[in-house]
Structures are given as C-alpha cells and as structure tokens.
XYZ file of C-alpha atoms in Angstrom:
165
model
C 20.138 1.599 -1.824
C 17.864 3.990 -3.873
C 17.915 2.021 -6.805
C 16.905 -1.379 -5.162
C 13.557 0.995 -3.479
C 13.060 2.197 -7.106
C 13.276 -1.017 -8.710
C 10.961 -2.623 -6.405
C 8.578 0.756 -6.601
C 8.420 0.852 -10.396
C 8.686 -2.667 -11.399
C 5.145 -3.033 -12.385
C 4.447 0.772 -13.499
C 3.113 0.404 -17.301
C 1.567 3.906 -18.046
C 1.526 7.272 -16.592
C -1.914 9.084 -16.166
C -2.257 12.640 -16.211
C -5.589 13.187 -14.528
C -5.819 14.539 -11.275
C -7.949 12.478 -8.871
C -7.615 10.554 -5.724
C -6.167 11.131 -2.193
C -3.283 13.707 -1.824
C 0.032 12.533 -0.542
C -0.492 15.297 2.188
C -3.262 13.494 3.867
C -2.838 11.242 6.501
C -4.610 7.888 6.526
C -5.722 6.211 9.798
C -6.234 2.695 9.847
C -9.458 1.241 10.407
C -10.961 -1.972 11.064
C -10.029 -4.760 8.718
C -13.940 -5.331 7.868
C -13.205 -3.710 4.079
C -10.732 -6.585 3.093
C -12.272 -10.061 3.254
C -11.089 -12.353 6.200
C -10.601 -15.918 4.233
C -11.182 -18.892 6.274
C -7.764 -20.085 5.715
C -4.534 -18.193 5.064
C -3.963 -17.149 1.098
C -1.651 -14.515 1.166
C 1.418 -12.950 2.807
C -1.303 -10.224 4.183
C -0.101 -9.254 7.664
C -2.641 -7.657 10.248
C -1.080 -3.799 9.333
C -1.271 -4.479 5.743
C -5.191 -5.191 5.632
C -5.437 -2.246 8.131
C -3.154 -0.244 5.681
C -5.199 -1.324 2.652
C -8.691 -0.886 4.368
C -7.948 2.603 5.186
C -6.909 3.554 1.736
C -9.839 1.728 0.442
C -12.089 3.715 2.961
C -10.086 7.040 2.031
C -10.718 6.625 -1.753
C -14.107 5.552 -1.311
C -15.086 9.145 0.119
C -13.196 10.868 -2.748
C -15.671 12.416 -5.541
C -12.990 12.308 -8.053
C -12.330 8.553 -7.286
C -15.896 7.659 -7.227
C -16.483 9.206 -10.517
C -13.417 7.397 -11.640
C -14.761 4.140 -10.174
C -17.844 4.502 -11.968
C -16.577 5.387 -15.682
C -14.189 2.471 -15.069
C -17.053 0.010 -14.284
C -18.848 1.477 -16.909
C -16.628 1.560 -19.819
C -14.728 -1.682 -18.882
C -16.994 -4.054 -17.737
C -16.242 -6.922 -19.593
C -12.596 -6.770 -18.489
C -13.204 -6.388 -14.913
C -15.639 -9.555 -15.005
C -12.597 -11.591 -16.794
C -10.180 -10.208 -13.869
C -12.239 -11.076 -11.520
C -11.481 -14.700 -12.091
C -8.348 -14.474 -10.952
C -7.427 -15.839 -7.448
C -8.215 -13.422 -4.382
C -4.783 -13.854 -3.449
C -3.197 -12.470 -6.442
C -5.564 -9.434 -6.338
C -4.683 -9.170 -2.591
C -1.339 -9.549 -2.899
C -1.032 -6.967 -5.818
C -3.108 -4.118 -3.255
C -0.603 -4.939 -0.747
C 2.484 -4.644 -3.368
C 1.007 -1.127 -4.761
C 0.439 0.069 -1.484
C 4.008 -0.542 -0.380
C 5.199 0.829 -3.643
C 3.159 4.299 -2.743
C 4.793 4.151 0.883
C 8.078 4.642 -0.602
C 7.326 7.539 -2.826
C 8.944 9.757 -0.515
C 11.997 8.027 -0.314
C 12.793 7.473 -3.861
C 11.719 11.225 -4.934
C 13.573 12.592 -2.043
C 15.614 14.228 -4.804
C 13.404 14.273 -7.751
C 16.498 14.810 -10.050
C 18.333 11.743 -8.683
C 15.020 9.670 -9.155
C 14.450 10.783 -12.984
C 18.259 9.528 -13.639
C 18.105 6.411 -11.654
C 14.839 6.007 -13.574
C 16.101 6.562 -17.114
C 19.369 4.549 -16.719
C 16.924 1.624 -15.767
C 14.800 2.478 -18.903
C 11.874 2.770 -16.629
C 10.487 5.968 -18.556
C 8.713 5.342 -21.745
C 10.925 7.215 -24.567
C 8.274 9.380 -25.404
C 8.218 11.034 -21.563
C 12.058 11.236 -21.359
C 12.028 15.174 -22.373
C 9.097 15.973 -20.400
C 10.504 14.537 -17.316
C 14.018 15.717 -17.972
C 12.747 19.240 -17.762
C 10.202 18.583 -14.992
C 11.289 15.641 -12.733
C 8.756 16.533 -10.011
C 5.987 16.016 -12.921
C 7.672 12.440 -12.865
C 6.892 12.162 -9.178
C 3.543 13.020 -9.868
C 2.566 10.913 -12.441
C 4.037 7.739 -10.753
C 1.846 8.638 -7.633
C -1.171 8.992 -10.177
C -0.402 5.674 -11.686
C 0.120 3.771 -8.611
C -3.056 5.261 -7.105
C -4.988 4.037 -10.349
C -3.379 0.773 -9.839
C -4.304 0.473 -6.758
C -8.016 1.567 -7.253
C -8.159 -0.569 -10.076
C -7.206 -4.008 -8.205
C -9.530 -2.936 -5.344
C -12.371 -3.049 -8.273
C -11.634 -6.064 -9.488
C -11.475 -7.612 -6.030
C -14.914 -5.812 -5.524
C -13.972 -3.804 -2.275
C -14.873 -0.876 -4.011
C-alpha cells in the first residue's frame, strides 16, 4: 500500500530544492471561500468543492508567507517568458495540476511515517536521482523535507501560472 501512495505522490517530482520557504507542515490550513479559484461557467475539471476550498486555503496561506512572496516575485521576474508561455495551457490542466500536487502534499505524513522505509521504497523505484542517493541514505528525513519543498514549489509555480498568485 505504501508503494501505491509513494508512486502516486512522487510521480511528478523531478527536482529537489534546498531552499527553506513556505508554509510549515505543522501549520493547519483552514478552508476559506472558493473565491481564489475561478469558477468556470461550465465544469472543466474534476475538482470537487472541497478540492477548491483546500487549494484556495493553501493559496491564501502562501500569499501571506513573506518567503513565498519573495519567491513569487523572483519567479515572475526571472522566468517571465516561460510563465507567459505556460499560461497558454488550458486552465483545466493547471487546476488538475494544483489538485494533484495538493493531494500528494496531503499523503506526505503517511508516506514518510517511516523515513527509512520511504527512502528504501523510493530507491527501489528509482525515484531518487543518483547524485542524491548517498545524502538521503545517510539522512532519510532530509528526503522528506526536500520532497515537501519540491511539492510546495510545484504548487506555487502552478498557482503563478494560473494567475492565482
């Protein structure tokens, strides 16, 4: 069962980041109004009302985090052309990406209940870049931290592309 969660969770993680920013895993995010997520005239995604509330809550919390605000400003400044190109993607894809990333963030506690087992499963599935294997073997908790940061960065990036931030 852990492999299933692990595969779903880490299917799209391509890079690991070492910066510290964002909302900590200890913080509780309370759902807020769905106003932050545009409501299309017709259904274009499989988002549920709860998904929209969760996405909205994380976007709101991230928008209040000083480090995330700096990250977004730098992202928009340094990658303006790439962001403009990505904004041509259908909104459905962006919203589905936000939903998938948030779902992956939610299962982190289950996957990393035992960091050593999580590392071993990820290593077996070749989900860890070769150059990081030794580092994460010595410190499997770092793998969890880097994975959380990578997911947060992906969520924020999608929110910027979707013009929610």
